[in-house]
Amino acid sequence: MQILDGKALSKKIETRIASEVTTLRKATGRVPGLAVILVGQDPASAAYVGMKKKACDRVGFYSVTHEMPEDISQDAIENTITMMNTNPNIDGILIQLPLPKQIDTTKLLELVAPEKDVDGFHPYNVGRLTTGLEGFVPCTPLGVMELLHAYDIDVQGKDVVVVGASNIVGKPMASLLLNANATVTITHIHTKDLAAYTRKADIVLVGAGVINLITANMVKEGAIVIDIGINRNSDGKLVGDVDFDNVAPKTSYITPVPGGVGPMTIAMLLQNTLRAATAHAKEV
Ligand code: NAD
C-alpha cells in the first residue's frame, strides 16, 4: 500500500507557481489577483477561505475577501461580482459555497465572467468540461487527477466508481475520468446497493460527506481509493469518508485525510488563477 501524498505534491506545485508569479511580475508588472466572496459566519467556510488566502500569500498573489453578512441581499452580491468582473487587478472570482437560503446561487455563478471562473462552476465551463474542451475545471476533481498523474496512475480502461454526484465534486470528477477513457459509474444516496459497485472497482473515489461510508468489505484487494470527504468526528478530528485503518491494508494506493485531496484542491485554485492571470496578461 502506498499513500498518495497530496500535501507533498501541493507544496511542489506551490513552489512552481511562486516562481511563475515572479516571472509574470517581472514581465508585466502585475501579479495574479483572486477575489473571494464569503457570506455569513459558517466556521467551515471561514476556515476554507482563510486557507485559500494564506495560500495566495505564500505564492505572491494579490487577494481580497469580500465578507458579507448572512442577511445580505442578492443585489448586493451581484453588484460585487459585476465590479470584480471588470476590475483589471482581479483574475479569478470565487464564491464560497454554500450561500444562505435567500440567495439564488445559480444566478450568481452564472454572473461570474467565465474567464474569471477559477472554480469552474459557470455552466459555460461545465459544458466545456463535459464536451472535453479546455476551460476551467473545478479544483477538487482537478486536484485528484493531478495526484493520480503524479503517481503514474493511468485511469484509461479502468473500472472506476465515483460515490457522490454533486455539481462541485462527483459530476465533474466523473467527466474528467470519462475524458481520460475510464469506465465510470456514478453512485449516490439513492443507489440501491453501493457495495455491489465499489467491490468491482479498480478505483473508488468517494465524496459524500459520510464518516466510514467505505468499509474494508466494500473494496477489492489492490484497489485504489481516493477519499474526498471532509468530516469532523465526535472527537473533533478531521476524517474522510473511508474507514482508513481497515481499508488501507487492502489497497494499492490510498489518500489520507487530512493531507490527501484537500491540499490539492487549494493548489489547483492557485493554478487556475495563475492560468487566468497569464491569459489576461496576453490580452493587455
Ligand atoms: P453534497 O452534499 O453536495 O453531495 C454529497 C453527495 O454524496 C450527493 O450526491 C449524495 O447523493 C451522496 N451521498 C450522500 N450520502 C450518501 C450515501 N450514504 N451513499 C452514497 N452516496 C451518498 O456534498 P459535496 O459538496 O459534494 O461534498 C462531499 C464531501 O466532499 C463533503 O465531505 C465535503 O466536505 C467534501 N469536499 C471536500 C473537498 C476537498 O477539498 N477535499 C472539496 C469539496 C468538498
Short mmCIF file of C-alpha atoms and ligand atoms in Angstrom, two decimals:
data_model
loop_
_atom_site.label_atom_id
_atom_site.label_comp_id
_atom_site.label_asym_id
_atom_site.label_seq_id
_atom_site.Cartn_x
_atom_site.Cartn_y
_atom_site.Cartn_z
CA MET A 1 0.00 0.00 0.00
CA GLN A 2 1.27 3.43 -0.91
CA ILE A 3 -0.03 6.75 0.39
CA LEU A 4 -0.93 9.33 -2.25
CA ASP A 5 0.67 12.34 -0.58
CA GLY A 6 -1.33 15.38 -1.63
CA LYS A 7 0.39 17.58 0.92
CA ALA A 8 3.86 16.97 -0.52
CA LEU A 9 2.67 17.31 -4.12
CA SER A 10 0.79 20.54 -3.39
CA LYS A 11 3.98 22.03 -1.90
CA LYS A 12 5.87 21.24 -5.11
CA ILE A 13 3.09 22.82 -7.19
CA GLU A 14 3.12 25.92 -4.98
CA THR A 15 6.89 26.29 -5.44
CA ARG A 16 6.46 26.16 -9.22
CA ILE A 17 3.57 28.65 -9.12
CA ALA A 18 5.53 31.08 -6.90
CA SER A 19 8.37 31.10 -9.42
CA GLU A 20 5.94 31.65 -12.32
CA VAL A 21 4.42 34.58 -10.39
CA THR A 22 7.88 36.15 -10.15
CA THR A 23 8.34 35.73 -13.91
CA LEU A 24 4.91 37.23 -14.62
CA ARG A 25 5.58 40.18 -12.31
CA LYS A 26 8.92 40.90 -13.99
CA ALA A 27 7.37 40.70 -17.46
CA THR A 28 4.12 42.59 -16.86
CA GLY A 29 4.46 44.42 -13.54
CA ARG A 30 1.43 42.65 -12.10
CA VAL A 31 0.62 39.53 -10.08
CA PRO A 32 -2.41 37.21 -10.23
CA GLY A 33 -5.39 38.51 -8.25
CA LEU A 34 -8.12 36.45 -6.58
CA ALA A 35 -11.40 37.84 -5.17
CA VAL A 36 -13.32 35.70 -2.70
CA ILE A 37 -16.92 36.27 -1.66
CA LEU A 38 -17.71 34.96 1.82
CA VAL A 39 -21.26 35.29 3.14
CA GLY A 40 -22.26 34.67 6.76
CA GLN A 41 -20.48 33.17 9.75
CA ASP A 42 -20.22 29.46 8.87
CA PRO A 43 -16.96 28.40 10.60
CA ALA A 44 -16.07 25.77 7.96
CA SER A 45 -16.50 28.30 5.12
CA ALA A 46 -14.46 30.89 7.03
CA ALA A 47 -11.71 28.30 7.62
CA TYR A 48 -11.59 27.33 3.92
CA VAL A 49 -11.42 30.98 2.85
CA GLY A 50 -8.65 31.59 5.42
CA MET A 51 -6.63 28.68 3.98
CA LYS A 52 -7.11 29.97 0.43
CA LYS A 53 -5.98 33.46 1.43
CA LYS A 54 -2.86 32.10 3.13
CA ALA A 55 -2.05 30.02 0.05
CA CYS A 56 -2.38 33.19 -2.12
CA ASP A 57 0.05 34.99 0.21
CA ARG A 58 2.57 32.11 0.04
CA VAL A 59 2.81 32.24 -3.76
CA GLY A 60 2.70 36.05 -4.09
CA PHE A 61 -0.85 36.55 -5.39
CA TYR A 62 -2.94 39.60 -4.61
CA SER A 63 -6.15 38.51 -2.88
CA VAL A 64 -9.20 40.24 -1.46
CA THR A 65 -12.03 38.74 0.59
CA HIS A 66 -15.46 40.40 0.43
CA GLU A 67 -17.04 39.42 3.75
CA MET A 68 -20.80 39.89 3.78
CA PRO A 69 -23.43 39.41 6.50
CA GLU A 70 -25.78 36.40 6.50
CA ASP A 71 -28.80 38.60 5.58
CA ILE A 72 -27.14 40.27 2.59
CA SER A 73 -29.34 40.87 -0.46
CA GLN A 74 -28.98 39.17 -3.83
CA ASP A 75 -28.45 42.60 -5.46
CA ALA A 76 -25.52 43.48 -3.18
CA ILE A 77 -23.64 40.27 -4.04
CA GLU A 78 -24.45 40.70 -7.73
CA ASN A 79 -23.04 44.25 -7.65
CA THR A 80 -19.81 42.98 -6.10
CA ILE A 81 -19.44 40.24 -8.73
CA THR A 82 -20.09 42.75 -11.53
CA MET A 83 -17.38 45.02 -10.10
CA MET A 84 -14.91 42.13 -9.85
CA ASN A 85 -15.71 41.08 -13.42
CA THR A 86 -14.41 44.42 -14.69
CA ASN A 87 -11.64 45.00 -12.12
CA PRO A 88 -8.33 44.63 -14.01
CA ASN A 89 -6.49 43.57 -10.83
CA ILE A 90 -8.76 40.55 -10.38
CA ASP A 91 -8.14 37.44 -12.49
CA GLY A 92 -10.20 34.94 -10.53
CA ILE A 93 -13.52 35.15 -8.65
CA LEU A 94 -14.57 32.56 -6.11
CA ILE A 95 -17.94 32.42 -4.35
CA GLN A 96 -17.57 30.33 -1.20
CA LEU A 97 -20.49 27.87 -1.06
CA PRO A 98 -22.97 27.17 0.43
CA LEU A 99 -24.81 30.50 0.45
CA PRO A 100 -27.78 31.47 2.69
CA LYS A 101 -31.28 30.34 1.62
CA GLN A 102 -32.45 33.76 0.35
CA ILE A 103 -29.66 33.82 -2.25
CA ASP A 104 -30.06 32.43 -5.77
CA THR A 105 -26.71 30.63 -6.08
CA THR A 106 -27.15 29.61 -9.72
CA LYS A 107 -27.79 33.22 -10.75
CA LEU A 108 -24.57 34.32 -9.03
CA LEU A 109 -22.47 31.53 -10.55
CA GLU A 110 -23.81 32.49 -13.99
CA LEU A 111 -22.85 36.12 -13.40
CA VAL A 112 -19.15 35.38 -12.91
CA ALA A 113 -17.24 36.10 -16.13
CA PRO A 114 -16.32 32.63 -17.50
CA GLU A 115 -12.69 33.72 -17.99
CA LYS A 116 -12.50 34.59 -14.25
CA ASP A 117 -14.40 31.47 -13.14
CA VAL A 118 -11.42 29.77 -11.44
CA ASP A 119 -13.75 27.39 -9.55
CA GLY A 120 -15.15 26.09 -12.86
CA PHE A 121 -18.78 26.32 -11.69
CA HIS A 122 -20.17 28.53 -14.51
CA PRO A 123 -22.37 26.48 -16.89
CA TYR A 124 -20.11 27.62 -19.75
CA ASN A 125 -17.11 25.89 -18.15
CA VAL A 126 -19.23 22.91 -17.03
CA GLY A 127 -20.31 22.45 -20.66
CA ARG A 128 -16.74 22.70 -21.90
CA LEU A 129 -15.65 20.05 -19.40
CA THR A 130 -18.38 17.60 -20.39
CA THR A 131 -17.56 18.07 -24.08
CA GLY A 132 -13.84 17.59 -23.39
CA LEU A 133 -12.91 21.16 -24.33
CA GLU A 134 -10.43 23.37 -22.50
CA GLY A 135 -11.87 25.53 -19.75
CA PHE A 136 -11.76 25.99 -16.00
CA VAL A 137 -12.25 22.71 -14.15
CA PRO A 138 -13.46 22.53 -10.51
CA CYS A 139 -10.43 22.44 -8.20
CA THR A 140 -11.16 19.31 -6.16
CA PRO A 141 -11.62 16.84 -9.05
CA LEU A 142 -8.78 18.53 -10.94
CA GLY A 143 -6.56 18.01 -7.89
CA VAL A 144 -7.47 14.31 -7.80
CA MET A 145 -6.44 13.92 -11.46
CA GLU A 146 -3.12 15.69 -10.78
CA LEU A 147 -2.46 13.41 -7.83
CA LEU A 148 -3.15 10.26 -9.89
CA HIS A 149 -0.96 11.61 -12.68
CA ALA A 150 1.93 12.38 -10.28
CA TYR A 151 1.94 8.72 -9.19
CA ASP A 152 1.75 7.47 -12.82
CA ILE A 153 -1.71 6.03 -12.31
CA ASP A 154 -3.41 5.79 -15.70
CA VAL A 155 -7.20 5.54 -15.49
CA GLN A 156 -7.68 4.52 -19.13
CA GLY A 157 -9.79 1.36 -19.34
CA LYS A 158 -10.10 1.13 -15.55
CA ASP A 159 -13.43 0.42 -13.83
CA VAL A 160 -13.96 3.49 -11.71
CA VAL A 161 -16.76 4.15 -9.22
CA VAL A 162 -17.48 7.69 -8.07
CA VAL A 163 -19.52 7.88 -4.85
CA GLY A 164 -21.35 11.22 -4.65
CA ALA A 165 -22.86 13.14 -7.54
CA SER A 166 -22.72 16.82 -6.59
CA ASN A 167 -22.02 19.55 -9.13
CA ILE A 168 -18.76 20.51 -7.39
CA VAL A 169 -17.28 17.07 -6.69
CA GLY A 170 -18.90 13.92 -8.12
CA LYS A 171 -20.16 15.08 -11.53
CA PRO A 172 -17.00 16.97 -12.66
CA MET A 173 -14.91 14.10 -11.24
CA ALA A 174 -16.83 11.65 -13.42
CA SER A 175 -16.45 13.91 -16.50
CA LEU A 176 -12.68 14.15 -16.05
CA LEU A 177 -12.36 10.38 -15.64
CA LEU A 178 -14.55 9.73 -18.68
CA ASN A 179 -12.48 12.21 -20.72
CA ALA A 180 -9.42 10.18 -19.65
CA ASN A 181 -11.08 6.99 -21.01
CA ALA A 182 -12.05 5.34 -17.73
CA THR A 183 -15.26 3.31 -17.49
CA VAL A 184 -17.16 5.40 -14.97
CA THR A 185 -20.10 4.58 -12.71
CA ILE A 186 -21.59 7.39 -10.62
CA THR A 187 -23.35 6.36 -7.40
CA HIS A 188 -25.24 8.45 -4.86
CA ILE A 189 -27.63 8.38 -1.92
CA HIS A 190 -30.33 6.62 -3.99
CA THR A 191 -28.02 3.88 -5.28
CA LYS A 192 -29.62 0.58 -4.21
CA ASP A 193 -26.54 -1.50 -3.42
CA LEU A 194 -23.46 0.72 -3.16
CA ALA A 195 -21.11 -2.11 -2.15
CA ALA A 196 -22.02 -4.11 -5.28
CA TYR A 197 -20.48 -1.30 -7.34
CA THR A 198 -17.48 -0.40 -5.18
CA ARG A 199 -16.39 -4.05 -4.76
CA LYS A 200 -15.88 -4.42 -8.51
CA ALA A 201 -14.00 -1.14 -8.96
CA ASP A 202 -10.30 -0.76 -9.77
CA ILE A 203 -10.57 2.78 -8.40
CA VAL A 204 -13.09 4.08 -5.84
CA LEU A 205 -13.43 7.86 -5.39
CA VAL A 206 -15.70 8.99 -2.61
CA GLY A 207 -17.01 12.47 -1.83
CA ALA A 208 -20.24 12.03 0.10
CA GLY A 209 -19.62 13.62 3.49
CA VAL A 210 -20.41 10.43 5.44
CA ILE A 211 -17.91 9.12 8.00
CA ASN A 212 -16.88 5.47 7.41
CA LEU A 213 -19.12 5.15 4.35
CA ILE A 214 -16.50 2.97 2.65
CA THR A 215 -15.52 -0.04 4.74
CA ALA A 216 -12.98 -2.82 4.07
CA ASN A 217 -15.58 -5.29 2.77
CA MET A 218 -16.61 -2.77 0.07
CA VAL A 219 -13.21 -2.60 -1.60
CA LYS A 220 -11.45 -5.26 -3.65
CA GLU A 221 -7.85 -6.31 -2.95
CA GLY A 222 -5.38 -3.96 -4.67
CA ALA A 223 -7.92 -1.21 -5.43
CA ILE A 224 -7.02 2.47 -5.45
CA VAL A 225 -9.08 4.54 -3.01
CA ILE A 226 -9.42 8.32 -3.19
CA ASP A 227 -11.12 9.93 -0.20
CA ILE A 228 -12.53 13.38 -1.00
CA GLY A 229 -14.76 13.63 2.08
CA ILE A 230 -14.02 16.07 4.90
CA ASN A 231 -15.86 15.46 8.16
CA ARG A 232 -15.32 16.09 11.86
CA ASN A 233 -15.75 13.03 14.06
CA SER A 234 -17.07 13.08 17.65
CA ASP A 235 -13.55 13.84 18.95
CA GLY A 236 -13.38 16.90 16.67
CA LYS A 237 -10.78 15.19 14.48
CA LEU A 238 -10.78 15.71 10.71
CA VAL A 239 -11.69 12.46 8.90
CA GLY A 240 -12.77 11.43 5.43
CA ASP A 241 -15.49 9.10 4.14
CA VAL A 242 -13.27 5.98 4.22
CA ASP A 243 -12.61 3.73 7.21
CA PHE A 244 -8.91 4.36 6.58
CA ASP A 245 -7.32 1.98 9.14
CA ASN A 246 -9.20 -1.06 7.86
CA VAL A 247 -9.40 -0.16 4.16
CA ALA A 248 -5.78 0.96 3.63
CA PRO A 249 -4.15 -2.51 4.00
CA LYS A 250 -6.29 -3.84 1.12
CA THR A 251 -5.42 -1.04 -1.30
CA SER A 252 -2.51 -0.46 -3.67
CA TYR A 253 -2.82 3.34 -3.20
CA ILE A 254 -4.93 5.46 -0.87
CA THR A 255 -5.26 9.15 0.04
CA PRO A 256 -5.17 10.16 3.72
CA VAL A 257 -7.47 12.76 5.31
CA PRO A 258 -6.06 15.26 6.04
CA GLY A 259 -3.10 15.53 3.66
CA GLY A 260 -4.63 13.97 0.53
CA VAL A 261 -7.16 15.68 -1.71
CA GLY A 262 -7.64 18.80 0.49
CA PRO A 263 -4.24 20.45 -0.16
CA MET A 264 -4.52 19.54 -3.85
CA THR A 265 -7.79 21.49 -4.07
CA ILE A 266 -6.05 24.66 -2.89
CA ALA A 267 -3.08 24.07 -5.19
CA MET A 268 -5.48 23.78 -8.16
CA LEU A 269 -7.20 27.03 -7.18
CA LEU A 270 -3.80 28.73 -7.36
CA GLN A 271 -3.04 27.01 -10.66
CA ASN A 272 -6.37 28.06 -12.20
CA THR A 273 -5.90 31.66 -11.02
CA LEU A 274 -2.37 31.81 -12.43
CA ARG A 275 -3.73 30.47 -15.72
CA ALA A 276 -6.44 33.14 -15.79
CA ALA A 277 -3.84 35.84 -15.00
CA THR A 278 -1.50 34.64 -17.73
CA ALA A 279 -4.35 34.72 -20.25
CA HIS A 280 -5.37 38.25 -19.12
CA ALA A 281 -1.77 39.45 -19.36
CA LYS A 282 -1.68 38.34 -23.01
CA GLU A 283 -4.85 40.36 -23.77
CA VAL A 284 -3.39 43.60 -22.37
P1 NAD B 1 -23.08 17.28 -1.30
O1 NAD B 1 -23.84 17.12 -0.03
O2 NAD B 1 -23.44 18.37 -2.24
O3 NAD B 1 -23.16 15.90 -2.11
C1 NAD B 1 -22.99 14.67 -1.49
C2 NAD B 1 -23.20 13.57 -2.50
O4 NAD B 1 -22.98 12.33 -1.83
C3 NAD B 1 -24.62 13.52 -3.06
O5 NAD B 1 -24.60 13.20 -4.44
C4 NAD B 1 -25.28 12.39 -2.28
O6 NAD B 1 -26.28 11.70 -3.04
C5 NAD B 1 -24.10 11.48 -1.99
N1 NAD B 1 -24.29 10.70 -0.78
C6 NAD B 1 -24.61 11.17 0.47
N2 NAD B 1 -24.75 10.14 1.32
C7 NAD B 1 -24.52 9.01 0.62
C8 NAD B 1 -24.56 7.63 0.95
N3 NAD B 1 -24.86 7.22 2.18
N4 NAD B 1 -24.27 6.74 -0.02
C9 NAD B 1 -23.98 7.14 -1.27
N5 NAD B 1 -23.94 8.44 -1.64
C10 NAD B 1 -24.22 9.35 -0.71
O7 NAD B 1 -21.56 17.37 -0.86
P2 NAD B 1 -20.27 17.88 -1.69
O8 NAD B 1 -20.22 19.34 -1.66
O9 NAD B 1 -20.18 17.16 -2.98
O10 NAD B 1 -19.11 17.33 -0.72
C11 NAD B 1 -18.95 15.96 -0.48
C12 NAD B 1 -17.85 15.75 0.53
O11 NAD B 1 -16.63 16.20 -0.03
C13 NAD B 1 -18.01 16.52 1.83
O12 NAD B 1 -17.46 15.76 2.89
C14 NAD B 1 -17.18 17.76 1.62
O13 NAD B 1 -16.72 18.32 2.83
C15 NAD B 1 -16.06 17.18 0.81
N6 NAD B 1 -15.33 18.15 -0.03
C16 NAD B 1 -14.00 18.10 0.04
C17 NAD B 1 -13.25 18.95 -0.72
C18 NAD B 1 -11.77 18.85 -0.64
O14 NAD B 1 -11.09 19.82 -0.95
N7 NAD B 1 -11.23 17.70 -0.27
C19 NAD B 1 -13.87 19.90 -1.55
C20 NAD B 1 -15.27 19.90 -1.63
C21 NAD B 1 -15.99 19.02 -0.85
#
